[in-house]
Tab-separated table of C-alpha atoms in Angstrom:
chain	number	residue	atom	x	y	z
A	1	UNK	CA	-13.351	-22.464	-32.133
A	2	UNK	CA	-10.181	-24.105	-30.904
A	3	UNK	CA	-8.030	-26.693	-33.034
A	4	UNK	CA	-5.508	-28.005	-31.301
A	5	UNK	CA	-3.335	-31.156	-32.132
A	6	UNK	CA	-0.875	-33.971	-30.578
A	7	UNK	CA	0.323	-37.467	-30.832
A	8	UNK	CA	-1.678	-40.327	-29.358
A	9	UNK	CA	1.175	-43.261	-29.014
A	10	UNK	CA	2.041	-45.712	-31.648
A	11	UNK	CA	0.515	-49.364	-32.251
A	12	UNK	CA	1.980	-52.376	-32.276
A	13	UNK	CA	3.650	-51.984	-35.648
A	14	UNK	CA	5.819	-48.638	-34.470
A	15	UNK	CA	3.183	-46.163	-36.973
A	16	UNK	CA	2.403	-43.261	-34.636
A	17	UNK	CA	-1.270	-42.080	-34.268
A	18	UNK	CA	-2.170	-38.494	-34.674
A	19	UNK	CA	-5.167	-36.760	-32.422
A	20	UNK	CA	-7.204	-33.289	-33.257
A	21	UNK	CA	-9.321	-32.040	-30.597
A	22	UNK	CA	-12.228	-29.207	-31.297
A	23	UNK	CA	-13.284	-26.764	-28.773
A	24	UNK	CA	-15.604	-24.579	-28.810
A	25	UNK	CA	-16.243	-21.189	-27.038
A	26	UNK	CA	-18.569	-22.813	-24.307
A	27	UNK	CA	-15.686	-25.378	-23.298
A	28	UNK	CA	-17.615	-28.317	-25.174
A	29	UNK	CA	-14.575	-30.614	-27.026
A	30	UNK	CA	-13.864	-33.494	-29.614
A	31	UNK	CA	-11.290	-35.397	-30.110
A	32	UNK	CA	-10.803	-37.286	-33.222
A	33	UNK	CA	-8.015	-40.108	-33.961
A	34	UNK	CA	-6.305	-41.118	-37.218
A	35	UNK	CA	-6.669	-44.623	-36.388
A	36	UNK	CA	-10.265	-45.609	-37.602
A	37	UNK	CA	-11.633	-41.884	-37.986
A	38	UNK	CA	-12.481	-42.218	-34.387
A	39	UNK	CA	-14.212	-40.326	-31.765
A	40	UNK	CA	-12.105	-40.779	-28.310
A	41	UNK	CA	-13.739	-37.901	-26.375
A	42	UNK	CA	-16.889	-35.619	-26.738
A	43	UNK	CA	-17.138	-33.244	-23.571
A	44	UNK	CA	-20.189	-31.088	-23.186
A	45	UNK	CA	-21.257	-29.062	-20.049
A	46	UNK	CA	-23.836	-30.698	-17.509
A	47	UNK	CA	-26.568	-28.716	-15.631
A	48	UNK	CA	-23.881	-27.181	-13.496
A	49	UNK	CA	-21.458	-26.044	-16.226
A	50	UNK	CA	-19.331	-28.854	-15.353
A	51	UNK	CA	-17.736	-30.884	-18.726
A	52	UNK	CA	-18.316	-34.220	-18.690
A	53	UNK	CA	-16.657	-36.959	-21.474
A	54	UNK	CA	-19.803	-38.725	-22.290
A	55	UNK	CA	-18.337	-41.312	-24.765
A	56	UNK	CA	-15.732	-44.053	-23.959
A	57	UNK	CA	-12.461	-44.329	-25.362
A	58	UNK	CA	-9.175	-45.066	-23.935
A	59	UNK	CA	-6.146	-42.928	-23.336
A	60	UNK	CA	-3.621	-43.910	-26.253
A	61	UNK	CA	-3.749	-45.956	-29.553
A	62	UNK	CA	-2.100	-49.291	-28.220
A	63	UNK	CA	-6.034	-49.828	-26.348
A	64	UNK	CA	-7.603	-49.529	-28.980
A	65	UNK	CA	-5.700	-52.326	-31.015
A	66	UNK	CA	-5.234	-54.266	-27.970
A	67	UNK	CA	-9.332	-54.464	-26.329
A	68	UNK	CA	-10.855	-53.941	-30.068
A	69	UNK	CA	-13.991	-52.753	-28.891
A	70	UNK	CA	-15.175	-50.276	-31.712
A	71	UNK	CA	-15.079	-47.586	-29.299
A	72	UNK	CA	-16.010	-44.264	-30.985
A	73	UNK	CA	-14.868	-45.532	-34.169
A	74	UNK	CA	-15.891	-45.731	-38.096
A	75	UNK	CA	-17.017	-48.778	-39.287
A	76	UNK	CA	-17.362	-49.667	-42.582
A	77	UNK	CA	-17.545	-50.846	-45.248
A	78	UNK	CA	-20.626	-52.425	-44.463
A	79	UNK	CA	-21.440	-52.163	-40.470
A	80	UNK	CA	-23.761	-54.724	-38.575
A	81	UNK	CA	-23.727	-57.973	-40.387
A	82	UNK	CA	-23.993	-59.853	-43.176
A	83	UNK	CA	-25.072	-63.656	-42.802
A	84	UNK	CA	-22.396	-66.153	-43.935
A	85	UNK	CA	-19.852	-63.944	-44.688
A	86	UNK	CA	-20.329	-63.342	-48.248
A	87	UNK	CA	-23.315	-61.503	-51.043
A	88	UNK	CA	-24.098	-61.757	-54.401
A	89	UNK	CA	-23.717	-58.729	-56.522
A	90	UNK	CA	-24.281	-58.355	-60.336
A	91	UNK	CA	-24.305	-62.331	-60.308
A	92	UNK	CA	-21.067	-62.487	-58.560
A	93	UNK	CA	-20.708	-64.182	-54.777
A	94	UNK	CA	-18.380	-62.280	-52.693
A	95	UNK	CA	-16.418	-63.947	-50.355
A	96	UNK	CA	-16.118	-62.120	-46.644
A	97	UNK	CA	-14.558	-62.679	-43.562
A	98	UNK	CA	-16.414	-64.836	-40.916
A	99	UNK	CA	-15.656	-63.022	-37.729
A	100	UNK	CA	-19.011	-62.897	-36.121
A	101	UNK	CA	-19.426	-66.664	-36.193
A	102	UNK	CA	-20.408	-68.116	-39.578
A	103	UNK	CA	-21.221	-64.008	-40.425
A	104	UNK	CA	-19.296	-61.070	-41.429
A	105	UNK	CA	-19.373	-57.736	-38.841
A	106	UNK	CA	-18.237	-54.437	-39.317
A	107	UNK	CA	-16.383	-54.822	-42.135
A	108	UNK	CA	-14.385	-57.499	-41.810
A	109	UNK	CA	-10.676	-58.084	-39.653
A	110	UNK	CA	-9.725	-55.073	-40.643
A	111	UNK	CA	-12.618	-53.071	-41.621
A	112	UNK	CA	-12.718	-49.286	-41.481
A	113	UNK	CA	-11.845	-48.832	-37.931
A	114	UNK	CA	-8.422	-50.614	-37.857
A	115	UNK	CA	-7.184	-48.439	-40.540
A	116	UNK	CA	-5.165	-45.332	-40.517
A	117	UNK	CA	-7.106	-42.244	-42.462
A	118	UNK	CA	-5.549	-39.090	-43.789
A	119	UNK	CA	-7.299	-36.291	-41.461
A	120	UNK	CA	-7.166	-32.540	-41.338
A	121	UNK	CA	-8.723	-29.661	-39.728
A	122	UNK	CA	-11.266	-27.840	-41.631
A	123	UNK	CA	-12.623	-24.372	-40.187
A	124	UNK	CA	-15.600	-26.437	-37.324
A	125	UNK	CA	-14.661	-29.587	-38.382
A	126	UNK	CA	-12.293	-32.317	-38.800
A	127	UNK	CA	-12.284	-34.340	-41.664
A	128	UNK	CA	-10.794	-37.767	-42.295
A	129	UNK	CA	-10.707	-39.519	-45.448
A	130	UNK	CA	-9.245	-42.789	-47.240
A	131	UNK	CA	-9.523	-44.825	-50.186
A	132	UNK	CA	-10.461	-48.390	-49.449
A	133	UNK	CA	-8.498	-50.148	-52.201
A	134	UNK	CA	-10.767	-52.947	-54.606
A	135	UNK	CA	-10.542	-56.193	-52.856
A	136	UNK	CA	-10.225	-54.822	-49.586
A	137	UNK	CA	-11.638	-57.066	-46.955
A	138	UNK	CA	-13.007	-59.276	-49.872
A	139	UNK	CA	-15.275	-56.148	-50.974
A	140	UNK	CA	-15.158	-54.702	-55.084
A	141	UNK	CA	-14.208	-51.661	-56.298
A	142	UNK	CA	-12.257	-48.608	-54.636
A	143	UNK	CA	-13.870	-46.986	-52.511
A	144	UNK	CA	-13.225	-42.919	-51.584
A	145	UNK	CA	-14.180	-41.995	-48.383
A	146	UNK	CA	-14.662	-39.032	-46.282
A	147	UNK	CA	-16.275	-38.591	-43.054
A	148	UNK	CA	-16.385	-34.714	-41.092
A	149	UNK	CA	-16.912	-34.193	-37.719
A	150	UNK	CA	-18.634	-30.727	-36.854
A	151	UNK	CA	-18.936	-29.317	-33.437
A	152	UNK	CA	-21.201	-26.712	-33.461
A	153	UNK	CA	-21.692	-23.656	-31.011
A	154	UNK	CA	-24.581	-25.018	-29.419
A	155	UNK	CA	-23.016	-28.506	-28.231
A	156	UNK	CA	-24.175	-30.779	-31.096
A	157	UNK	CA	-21.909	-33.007	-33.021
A	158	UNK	CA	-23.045	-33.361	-36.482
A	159	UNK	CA	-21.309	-36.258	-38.346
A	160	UNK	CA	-21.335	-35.944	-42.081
A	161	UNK	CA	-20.612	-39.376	-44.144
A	162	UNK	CA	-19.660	-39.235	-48.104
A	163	UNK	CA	-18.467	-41.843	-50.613
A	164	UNK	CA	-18.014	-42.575	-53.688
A	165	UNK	CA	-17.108	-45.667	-55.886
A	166	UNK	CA	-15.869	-47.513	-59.286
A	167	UNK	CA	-17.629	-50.312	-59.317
A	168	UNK	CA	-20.986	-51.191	-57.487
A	169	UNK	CA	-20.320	-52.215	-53.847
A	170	UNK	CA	-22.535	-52.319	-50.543
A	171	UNK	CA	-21.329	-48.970	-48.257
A	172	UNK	CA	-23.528	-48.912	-44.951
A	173	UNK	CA	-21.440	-46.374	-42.929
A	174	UNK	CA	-22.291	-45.340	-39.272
A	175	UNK	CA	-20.251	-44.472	-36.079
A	176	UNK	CA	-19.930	-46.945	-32.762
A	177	UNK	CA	-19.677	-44.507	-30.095
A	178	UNK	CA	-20.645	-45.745	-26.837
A	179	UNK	CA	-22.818	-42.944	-24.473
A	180	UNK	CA	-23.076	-42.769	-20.876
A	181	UNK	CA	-24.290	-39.356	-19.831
A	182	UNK	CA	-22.712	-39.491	-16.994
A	183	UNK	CA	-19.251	-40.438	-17.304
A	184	UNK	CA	-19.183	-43.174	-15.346
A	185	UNK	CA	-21.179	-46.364	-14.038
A	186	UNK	CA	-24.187	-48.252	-16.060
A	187	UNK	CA	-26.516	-46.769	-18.323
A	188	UNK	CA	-29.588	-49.063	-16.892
A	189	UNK	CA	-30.901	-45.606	-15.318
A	190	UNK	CA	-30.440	-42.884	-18.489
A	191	UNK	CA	-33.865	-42.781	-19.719
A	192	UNK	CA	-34.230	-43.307	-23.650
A	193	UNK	CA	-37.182	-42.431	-26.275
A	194	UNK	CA	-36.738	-44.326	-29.642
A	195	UNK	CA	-39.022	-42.633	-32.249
A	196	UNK	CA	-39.452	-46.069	-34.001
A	197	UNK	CA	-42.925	-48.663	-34.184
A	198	UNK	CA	-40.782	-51.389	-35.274
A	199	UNK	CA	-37.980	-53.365	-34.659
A	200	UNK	CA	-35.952	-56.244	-36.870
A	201	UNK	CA	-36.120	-59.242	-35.105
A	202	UNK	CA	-32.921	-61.184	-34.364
A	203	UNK	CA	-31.760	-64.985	-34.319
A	204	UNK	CA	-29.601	-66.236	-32.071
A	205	UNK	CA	-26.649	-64.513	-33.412
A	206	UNK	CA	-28.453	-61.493	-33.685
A	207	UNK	CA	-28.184	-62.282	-37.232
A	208	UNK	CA	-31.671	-60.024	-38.825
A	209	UNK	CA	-34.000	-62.593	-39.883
A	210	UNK	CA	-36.090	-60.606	-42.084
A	211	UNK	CA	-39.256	-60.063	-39.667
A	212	UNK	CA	-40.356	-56.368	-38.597
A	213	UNK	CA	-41.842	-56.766	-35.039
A	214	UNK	CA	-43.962	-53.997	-33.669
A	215	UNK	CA	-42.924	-52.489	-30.712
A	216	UNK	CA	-46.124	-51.961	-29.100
A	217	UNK	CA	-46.571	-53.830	-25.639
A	218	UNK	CA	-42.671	-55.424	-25.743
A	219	UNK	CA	-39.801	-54.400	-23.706
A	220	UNK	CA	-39.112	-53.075	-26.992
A	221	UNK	CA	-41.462	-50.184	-26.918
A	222	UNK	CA	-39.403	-47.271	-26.304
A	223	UNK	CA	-41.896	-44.636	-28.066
A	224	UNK	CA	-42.227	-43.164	-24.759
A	225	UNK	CA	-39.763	-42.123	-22.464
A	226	UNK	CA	-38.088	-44.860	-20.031
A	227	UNK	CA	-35.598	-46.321	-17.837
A	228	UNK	CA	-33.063	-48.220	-20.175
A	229	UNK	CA	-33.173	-51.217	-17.526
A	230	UNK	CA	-37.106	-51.001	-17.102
A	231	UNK	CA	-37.664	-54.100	-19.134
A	232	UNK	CA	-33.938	-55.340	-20.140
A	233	UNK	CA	-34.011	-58.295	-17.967
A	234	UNK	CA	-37.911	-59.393	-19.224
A	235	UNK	CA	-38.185	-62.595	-20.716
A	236	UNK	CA	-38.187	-61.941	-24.158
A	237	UNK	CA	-36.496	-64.345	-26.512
A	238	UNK	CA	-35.325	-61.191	-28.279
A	239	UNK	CA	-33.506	-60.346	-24.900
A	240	UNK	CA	-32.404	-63.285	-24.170
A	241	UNK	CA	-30.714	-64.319	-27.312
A	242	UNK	CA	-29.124	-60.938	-27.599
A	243	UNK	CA	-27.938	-60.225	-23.509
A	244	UNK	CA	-30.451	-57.289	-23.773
A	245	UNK	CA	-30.701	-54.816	-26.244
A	246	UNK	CA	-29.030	-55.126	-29.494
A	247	UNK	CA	-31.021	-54.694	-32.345
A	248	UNK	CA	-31.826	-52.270	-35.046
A	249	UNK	CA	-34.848	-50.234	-34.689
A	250	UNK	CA	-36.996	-49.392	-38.350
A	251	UNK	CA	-37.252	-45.067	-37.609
A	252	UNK	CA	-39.837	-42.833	-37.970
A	253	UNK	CA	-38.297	-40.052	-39.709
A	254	UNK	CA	-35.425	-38.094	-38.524
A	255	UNK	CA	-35.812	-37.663	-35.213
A	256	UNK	CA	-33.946	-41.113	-34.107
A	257	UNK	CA	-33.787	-40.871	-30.654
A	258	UNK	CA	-33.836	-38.877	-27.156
A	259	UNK	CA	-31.285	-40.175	-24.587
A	260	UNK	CA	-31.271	-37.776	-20.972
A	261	UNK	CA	-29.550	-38.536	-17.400
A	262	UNK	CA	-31.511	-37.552	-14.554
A	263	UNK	CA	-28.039	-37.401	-12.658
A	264	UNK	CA	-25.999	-35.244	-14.967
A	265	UNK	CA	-29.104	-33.340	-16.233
A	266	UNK	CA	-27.085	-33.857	-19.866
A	267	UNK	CA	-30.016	-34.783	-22.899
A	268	UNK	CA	-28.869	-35.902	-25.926
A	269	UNK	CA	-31.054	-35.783	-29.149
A	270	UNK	CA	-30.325	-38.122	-32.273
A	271	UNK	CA	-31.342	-36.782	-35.682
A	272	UNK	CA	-30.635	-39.102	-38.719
A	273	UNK	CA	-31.423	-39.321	-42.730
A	274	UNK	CA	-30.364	-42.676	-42.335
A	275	UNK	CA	-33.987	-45.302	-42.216
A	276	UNK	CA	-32.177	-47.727	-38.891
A	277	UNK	CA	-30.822	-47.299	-35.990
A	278	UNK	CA	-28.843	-49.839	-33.731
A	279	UNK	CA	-29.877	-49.829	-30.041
A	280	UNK	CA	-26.772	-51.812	-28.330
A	281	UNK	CA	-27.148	-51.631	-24.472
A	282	UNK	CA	-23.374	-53.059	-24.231
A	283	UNK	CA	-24.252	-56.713	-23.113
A	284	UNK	CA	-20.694	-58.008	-24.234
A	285	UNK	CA	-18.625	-55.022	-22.547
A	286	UNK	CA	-16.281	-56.802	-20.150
A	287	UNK	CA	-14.952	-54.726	-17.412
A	288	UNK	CA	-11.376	-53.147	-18.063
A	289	UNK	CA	-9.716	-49.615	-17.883
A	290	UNK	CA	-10.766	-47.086	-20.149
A	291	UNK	CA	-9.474	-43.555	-20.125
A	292	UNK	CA	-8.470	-41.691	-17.173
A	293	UNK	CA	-8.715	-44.454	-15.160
A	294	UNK	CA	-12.315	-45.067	-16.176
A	295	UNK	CA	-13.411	-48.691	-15.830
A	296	UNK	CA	-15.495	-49.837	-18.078
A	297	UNK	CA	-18.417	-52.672	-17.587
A	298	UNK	CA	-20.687	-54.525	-18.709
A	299	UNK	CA	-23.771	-51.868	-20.037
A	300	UNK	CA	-21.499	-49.001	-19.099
A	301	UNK	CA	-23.088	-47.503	-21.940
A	302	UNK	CA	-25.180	-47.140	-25.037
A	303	UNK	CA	-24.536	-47.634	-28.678
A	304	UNK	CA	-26.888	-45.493	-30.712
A	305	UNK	CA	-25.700	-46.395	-34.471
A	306	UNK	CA	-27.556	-44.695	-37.268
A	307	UNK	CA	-27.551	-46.970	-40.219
A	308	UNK	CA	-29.274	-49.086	-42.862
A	309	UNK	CA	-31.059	-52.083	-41.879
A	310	UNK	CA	-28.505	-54.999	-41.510
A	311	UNK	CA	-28.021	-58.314	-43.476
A	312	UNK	CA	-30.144	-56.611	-46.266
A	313	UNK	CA	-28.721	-58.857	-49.029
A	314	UNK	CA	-30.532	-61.711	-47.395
A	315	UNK	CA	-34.184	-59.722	-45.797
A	316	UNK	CA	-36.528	-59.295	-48.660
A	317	UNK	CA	-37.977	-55.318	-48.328
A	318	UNK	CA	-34.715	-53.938	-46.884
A	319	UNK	CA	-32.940	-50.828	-48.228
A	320	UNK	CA	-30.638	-52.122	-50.358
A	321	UNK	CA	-26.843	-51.265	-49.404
A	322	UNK	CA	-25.713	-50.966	-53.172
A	323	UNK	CA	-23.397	-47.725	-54.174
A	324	UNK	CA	-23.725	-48.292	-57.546
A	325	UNK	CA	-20.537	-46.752	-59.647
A	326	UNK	CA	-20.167	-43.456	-59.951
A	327	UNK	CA	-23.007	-42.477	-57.589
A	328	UNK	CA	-21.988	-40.258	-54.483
A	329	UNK	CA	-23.744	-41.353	-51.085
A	330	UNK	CA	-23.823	-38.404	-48.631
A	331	UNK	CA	-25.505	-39.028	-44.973
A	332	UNK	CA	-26.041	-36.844	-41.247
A	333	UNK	CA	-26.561	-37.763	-38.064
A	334	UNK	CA	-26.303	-35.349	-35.500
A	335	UNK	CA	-26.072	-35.790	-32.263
A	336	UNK	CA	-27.255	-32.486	-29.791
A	337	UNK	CA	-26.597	-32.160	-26.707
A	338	UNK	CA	-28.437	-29.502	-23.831
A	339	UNK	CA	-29.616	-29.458	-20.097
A	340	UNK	CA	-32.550	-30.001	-18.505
């Protein structure tokens, strides 16, 4: 393995941002930012041994505070959303942010990914870690944590979440990488397999209501293998209220999801301890540069975000989000990539 590391520009405010790439001996490379413990390149070989960047990201840190996408970064501390901005906890009503609307998403105006973590490199890894202070974003408690980035020798990124509070507080951690297998274009041809026979439905703010729909015999059903854009454009009122696909899917076990490119010949396979998992097929994406003159678009990719089921403070039957004090969460998702 290969650590290598370099500045990534500034933001708006004059602090610089720091970048730590990974490589290991078959070429295959991350690269990690300060700013939001985020992933702004994972290159892995395709059937020919060529490397190709399979998430988006943009070339230096004044992109990613001025298009404030998500891209590749950590969100927390609670991602998804949480209807009207606040929960009750212990008998007390928090108070969040409303910037989804009337709801609260991805932690808030500043949540997780618009912060600057303390990172390091670790033998395979690179670790970044924080304490998000009590009162943060309207959330209790501090909050410590740290989230590791493994490449491994066989091409699969293994993410590794851990946290750890003072007071009770709602922690639903995941990453908001966005995949297109081929570096380039739409993802309406990668074919995907979701191991999942259920679905939350969504209103019309893709808000969870609370309802588990079965997947069986809806553009939904993704239990075996098929063309993202098969069914995207059916009319569902679960596609139409959401652009497409954007909605979190109730898993199986651990085996989340397979995602392959017939062009690229590059399969990825999604492996999770983690009960949800958000299938976002980029219906808001609006076209601009990305990195190395990459332009992004509209469904230029897909958002495969391991998590807990959202809005649980409000959906009766939902794991609940609750660190309780003193409690340690520790998660995985690992995402492997081969050839075919």
């Amino acid at each position: 393995m290969n650590m290598e590391g370099f500045s990534f520009g500034a933001l708006s405010d004059g602090t610089e941002v720091h970048a730590l790439r990974l490589t290991n001996a078959a070429g295959a490379s991350i690269t990690v930012l300060d700013y939001g413990a985020t992933l702004q390149s994972l290159r892995v070989p395709d059937r020919d041994g060529r490397l190709v960047d399979v998430v988006l990201g943009y070339d230096c840190a004044a992109d990613y505070e001025r298009y404030d996408m998500y891209l590749g970064a950590t969100i927390g501390r609670v991602g998804n959303r949480i209807a009207n901005a606040a929960f009750s906890l212990n008998g007390v009503e928090h108070r969040l942010a409303a910037n989804d609307g009337a709801n609260h998403l991805h932690g808030g105006l500043r949540g997780f990914d618009k912060r600057l973590w303390e990172m390091r490199a670790e033998g395979d890894s690179i670790v970044c870690s924080r304490l998000s202070p009590d009162g943060e974003e309207g959330y209790p408690g501090d909050l410590r944590v740290c989230v590791r980035f493994f490449l491994t020798r066989d091409n699969a990124l293994r993410i590794v979440y851990d946290a750890e509070g003072d007071r009770d507080t709602p922690v639903n951690l995941t990453n908001h990488s966005y995949f297109n297998l081929n570096g380039g274009g739409t993802v309406l041809e990668h074919r995907l397999q979701v191991f999942a026979e259920r679905f939350c439905e969504g209103d019309a703010g893709c808000l969870p209501t609370g309802r588990l729909l079965p997947v069986e015999g809806t553009p939904f059903d993704f239990r075996a293998e098929k063309r993202i854009g098969e069914d995207i454009g059916a009319e569902h009122v679960q596609l139409l209220r959401a652009g497409g696909y954007d909605h979190n899917y109730c898993l199986s076990g651990k085996h989340a999801a397979v995602l392959r490119s017939e062009e690229t010949g590059i399969r990825m396979r999604v492996e999770t301890d983690l009960p949800g998992m958000q299938v976002y097929s980029g219906n808001f994406l609006k076209r601009h540069p990305g990195k190395g003159g990459r332009e992004i678009e509209r469904r230029g990719a897909l958002c495969l975000e391991t998590q807990l089921y959202p809005n649980a403070f409000n959906c009766w039957g939902f794991p609940s989000p609750v660190l309780r004090a003193g409690q340690r969460l520790h998660s995985e998702t690992v995402y492997a990539f081969s050839t075919f």
